[in-house]
Coordinates of C-alpha atoms and ligand atoms in Angstrom, one line a residue:
M1 CA -1.3 -13.8 12.8
S2 CA -1.5 -11.9 9.6
T3 CA -3.4 -13.6 6.8
C4 CA -1.9 -14.1 3.4
S5 CA -3.1 -14.4 -0.2
L6 CA -1.4 -16.1 -3.1
I7 CA -2.1 -14.4 -6.4
L8 CA -1.2 -16.3 -9.5
L9 CA -0.8 -14.3 -12.7
T10 CA -1.6 -16.1 -15.9
Y11 CA -2.1 -15.4 -19.6
N12 CA -2.0 -18.6 -21.8
E13 CA 0.1 -20.5 -19.3
I14 CA -1.4 -24.0 -19.4
A15 CA 1.9 -26.0 -19.6
G16 CA 3.5 -24.2 -16.7
S17 CA 0.3 -24.2 -14.7
R18 CA -0.2 -28.0 -15.0
A19 CA 3.5 -28.7 -14.2
L20 CA 3.8 -26.3 -11.3
H21 CA 0.4 -26.5 -9.6
P22 CA 1.4 -29.7 -7.7
N23 CA 4.5 -28.0 -6.3
L24 CA 2.7 -24.9 -4.9
P25 CA 2.5 -24.8 -1.1
L26 CA -1.1 -23.8 -1.1
S27 CA -1.7 -24.8 2.5
L28 CA 0.5 -21.9 3.6
F29 CA -2.0 -19.4 2.3
D30 CA -5.4 -18.4 3.6
E31 CA -6.6 -17.7 0.1
V32 CA -5.5 -18.4 -3.5
L33 CA -6.6 -16.5 -6.5
V34 CA -5.8 -16.7 -10.2
V35 CA -5.9 -13.4 -12.2
D36 CA -6.2 -14.4 -15.8
G37 CA -5.4 -12.0 -18.7
G38 CA -7.8 -13.8 -21.1
S39 CA -6.2 -17.2 -21.7
Q40 CA -7.5 -19.2 -24.6
D41 CA -5.5 -22.3 -23.9
G42 CA -7.5 -23.8 -21.0
T43 CA -5.5 -22.2 -18.1
R44 CA -8.6 -20.7 -16.6
E45 CA -10.5 -24.0 -16.8
F46 CA -7.5 -25.9 -15.4
F47 CA -7.4 -23.8 -12.2
E48 CA -11.2 -23.8 -11.8
G49 CA -11.1 -27.6 -12.1
Q50 CA -8.7 -27.6 -9.1
G51 CA -11.2 -25.6 -7.1
I52 CA -9.2 -22.3 -7.3
R53 CA -11.0 -19.1 -7.9
V54 CA -10.2 -17.3 -11.2
V55 CA -11.0 -13.7 -12.0
G56 CA -10.5 -12.1 -15.4
Q57 CA -9.4 -8.6 -16.3
Q58 CA -11.4 -5.8 -17.8
R59 CA -8.3 -4.0 -18.9
R60 CA -5.3 -5.8 -20.4
G61 CA -1.8 -5.9 -19.0
R62 CA 0.2 -7.5 -16.2
G63 CA 0.2 -4.2 -14.2
E64 CA -3.6 -4.3 -14.3
A65 CA -3.4 -7.9 -13.1
F66 CA -1.5 -6.9 -9.9
R67 CA -4.3 -4.4 -9.0
V68 CA -7.1 -6.9 -9.9
G69 CA -5.4 -9.4 -7.6
A70 CA -5.1 -7.0 -4.7
R71 CA -8.7 -5.8 -5.1
N72 CA -10.1 -9.4 -5.2
T73 CA -8.3 -10.7 -2.2
T74 CA -8.4 -9.9 1.5
G75 CA -5.0 -11.1 3.0
D76 CA -2.7 -8.8 4.9
L77 CA 0.2 -10.2 2.9
L78 CA 0.1 -10.5 -0.9
V79 CA 2.4 -12.9 -2.7
F80 CA 2.5 -12.7 -6.5
Y81 CA 3.5 -15.8 -8.5
S82 CA 3.7 -16.5 -12.2
P83 CA 3.5 -20.2 -13.1
D84 CA 5.5 -20.1 -16.3
G85 CA 8.6 -21.9 -15.0
N86 CA 10.8 -18.9 -14.2
E87 CA 9.8 -18.8 -10.6
D88 CA 10.8 -21.5 -8.1
P89 CA 7.8 -22.5 -5.8
E90 CA 10.3 -23.2 -3.0
D91 CA 10.8 -19.5 -2.7
L92 CA 7.2 -18.9 -1.7
P93 CA 7.6 -19.7 2.0
R94 CA 10.8 -17.7 2.1
L95 CA 9.1 -14.6 0.7
L96 CA 6.4 -15.0 3.2
E97 CA 8.9 -15.3 6.0
C98 CA 10.5 -12.0 5.0
L99 CA 7.2 -10.2 5.4
R100 CA 6.5 -12.0 8.7
A101 CA 10.0 -10.9 9.9
G102 CA 9.0 -7.2 9.2
A103 CA 9.8 -6.4 5.6
D104 CA 7.2 -4.4 3.6
L105 CA 8.3 -5.7 0.3
A106 CA 10.2 -8.9 -0.4
I107 CA 11.7 -9.5 -3.9
A108 CA 13.1 -12.8 -5.3
S109 CA 16.3 -11.5 -6.9
R110 CA 17.8 -13.1 -10.0
F111 CA 21.0 -11.2 -9.5
A112 CA 21.9 -11.5 -5.8
P113 CA 24.8 -13.6 -4.8
G114 CA 23.8 -17.3 -5.1
A115 CA 21.1 -16.5 -7.6
R116 CA 20.6 -17.6 -11.2
N117 CA 19.0 -15.9 -14.1
E118 CA 17.9 -17.5 -17.3
E119 CA 20.8 -16.1 -19.4
D120 CA 23.5 -17.1 -17.0
D121 CA 24.9 -19.8 -19.2
Q122 CA 25.1 -17.5 -22.2
L123 CA 28.0 -15.2 -23.0
F124 CA 25.7 -12.5 -24.5
R125 CA 23.1 -11.6 -21.9
P126 CA 21.1 -8.6 -23.3
R127 CA 18.1 -9.1 -21.0
A128 CA 20.1 -9.4 -17.8
W129 CA 22.3 -6.4 -18.7
V130 CA 19.3 -4.1 -19.4
N131 CA 17.7 -5.3 -16.2
M132 CA 20.9 -4.6 -14.2
A133 CA 21.2 -1.1 -15.8
F134 CA 17.7 -0.1 -14.9
T135 CA 18.3 -1.4 -11.3
L136 CA 21.6 0.5 -11.0
I137 CA 19.9 3.7 -12.0
A138 CA 17.0 3.2 -9.6
N139 CA 19.5 2.5 -6.8
L140 CA 21.5 5.6 -7.6
L141 CA 18.5 7.9 -7.9
F142 CA 16.1 6.6 -5.3
G143 CA 18.1 4.2 -3.0
R144 CA 18.1 4.8 0.7
G145 CA 21.2 3.0 1.8
V146 CA 20.2 -0.5 0.8
F147 CA 21.4 -1.6 -2.6
L148 CA 18.9 -3.7 -4.4
S149 CA 20.1 -6.3 -7.0
D150 CA 16.8 -6.8 -8.8
T151 CA 14.2 -4.1 -9.0
I152 CA 12.4 -5.7 -11.9
N153 CA 11.6 -9.4 -11.1
G154 CA 7.9 -9.8 -10.6
F155 CA 8.3 -12.7 -8.1
R156 CA 7.6 -10.8 -4.9
A157 CA 5.5 -10.3 -1.8
I158 CA 4.2 -7.1 -0.3
R159 CA 2.1 -6.0 2.7
R160 CA -1.3 -4.9 1.6
P161 CA -1.1 -1.4 3.2
A162 CA 2.3 -0.9 1.5
F163 CA 0.8 -2.0 -1.9
E164 CA -2.1 0.4 -1.5
S165 CA 0.1 3.3 -0.3
L166 CA 2.2 3.1 -3.5
R167 CA -0.8 3.9 -5.8
L168 CA 0.7 1.9 -8.7
D169 CA -0.9 2.9 -12.0
E170 CA 1.3 1.2 -14.5
R171 CA -0.7 -1.1 -16.8
G172 CA 1.9 -3.4 -18.2
F173 CA 5.1 -5.2 -17.3
P174 CA 6.9 -2.3 -15.8
I175 CA 4.6 -2.4 -12.8
E176 CA 7.3 -4.2 -10.8
Y177 CA 9.9 -1.5 -11.5
Q178 CA 7.4 1.2 -10.5
M179 CA 6.6 -0.7 -7.3
S180 CA 10.3 -1.0 -6.4
I181 CA 11.1 2.7 -7.2
R182 CA 8.1 4.0 -5.2
A183 CA 8.9 1.6 -2.3
M184 CA 12.4 3.1 -2.3
K185 CA 11.0 6.6 -2.4
A186 CA 8.7 5.9 0.5
G187 CA 11.5 4.4 2.5
L188 CA 9.7 1.0 2.8
R189 CA 11.7 -1.9 4.2
I190 CA 12.7 -3.9 1.2
V191 CA 14.4 -7.3 1.5
E192 CA 15.7 -9.6 -1.3
I193 CA 16.2 -13.4 -1.4
P194 CA 18.3 -15.0 -4.1
T195 CA 16.3 -17.0 -6.5
R196 CA 17.2 -19.5 -9.2
E197 CA 15.3 -18.5 -12.3
G198 CA 14.1 -21.6 -14.2
D199 CA 13.4 -21.8 -17.9
R200 CA 10.0 -21.2 -19.3
I201 CA 8.1 -24.5 -19.4
G202 CA 5.8 -24.1 -22.4
G203 CA 4.1 -21.4 -24.5
A204 CA 5.8 -18.1 -25.2
S205 CA 6.8 -15.0 -23.2
K206 CA 4.4 -12.1 -23.6
A207 CA 7.2 -9.6 -22.7
E208 CA 8.6 -8.3 -26.0
S209 CA 12.0 -6.9 -25.2
F210 CA 11.9 -3.7 -27.1
P211 CA 8.4 -2.3 -26.1
V212 CA 8.8 -3.6 -22.5
G213 CA 12.3 -1.9 -22.2
L214 CA 10.8 1.3 -23.5
G215 CA 8.0 0.9 -20.9
H216 CA 10.6 0.7 -18.1
L217 CA 12.3 3.8 -19.5
K218 CA 8.9 5.7 -19.4
V219 CA 8.3 4.6 -15.8
L220 CA 11.8 5.7 -14.8
I221 CA 11.4 9.2 -16.5
R222 CA 8.1 9.7 -14.9
E223 CA 9.4 8.8 -11.4
I224 CA 12.3 11.1 -11.9
L225 CA 10.1 14.0 -12.8
R226 CA 8.0 13.3 -9.8
F227 CA 11.1 13.3 -7.7
R228 CA 10.3 12.1 -4.2
S229 CA 6.5 12.1 -4.5
F230 CA 4.1 9.9 -6.6
Ligands
GDP301 N1 -3.0 -11.9 -15.6 C1 -2.1 -11.6 -16.5 N2 -0.9 -12.3 -16.5 C2 0.0 -11.9 -17.5 C3 -0.2 -10.9 -18.4 N3 0.9 -10.8 -19.2 C4 1.7 -11.7 -18.7 N4 1.2 -12.4 -17.7 C5 1.8 -13.5 -16.9 O1 2.9 -13.0 -16.3 C6 4.0 -13.9 -16.2 C7 5.2 -13.4 -16.8 O2 5.1 -13.2 -18.2 P1 6.2 -13.6 -19.2 O3 5.5 -13.3 -20.6 O4 6.7 -14.9 -18.9 O5 7.3 -12.5 -19.0 P2 8.8 -12.7 -18.8 O6 9.0 -13.7 -17.7 O7 9.3 -11.4 -18.5 O8 9.3 -13.3 -20.1 C8 3.4 -15.2 -16.9 O9 2.9 -16.1 -15.9 C9 2.3 -14.6 -17.8 O10 1.3 -15.6 -18.1 C10 -1.5 -10.2 -18.4 O11 -1.8 -9.3 -19.1 N5 -2.4 -10.6 -17.4
MG302 MG1 8.3 -15.5 -17.5

């Protein structure tokens, strides 16, 4: 059977890490690794205290963290999880099942039927709308018959050979968008599961809307200019 690695992505995420660690189904994984972006709030020490291996980053950014995670693990299946409260640990086995059933990339979608995103109880949902617009454009330009509802959520699992074949080079948050677009271009088998996005448990988001939105736009333009290659 294929081996699987759980990769936790953290940057000053102590409150969420403490609260969610007991709920993580660690026994499902052959290996668990924390990639830490330079936390100063004890996140790193917390996980080390739990006997979990932690690696740091030489270069900053969440995109870089994905690559550091892949490089420092050996599993055939890679599952990325961010312990900030947004991602439901109960989805972890479901993402794994998708890969075991043959998907190359499995995404926890905040916009699929039955899903919830953090702005759902608001009338004004700027973040959701911008996300959905980027996803719509990606589908229209790069889709291969399957309509994805969330190309941007970072809660996802991917086969290692697929991850490597996409040659992702984005440094920051838009790594997930780049991964989804390139996976569509490459004709990979992409599956979504509906997820219920929880509220952030503590600390602050590191994703500032404006620069991160601009970063997504840059990824999109670059992938358009490269047409079907990357
Ligand atoms: N390793 C690493 N993790 C990061 C970095 N930036 C953000 N994260 C983590 O990625 C997850 C998502 O970040 P967050 O700021 O909540 O983004 P949002 O959910 O889009 O608001 C959290 O667990 C962060 O701690 C980084 O540069 N390196
Ligand atoms: Mg978050």
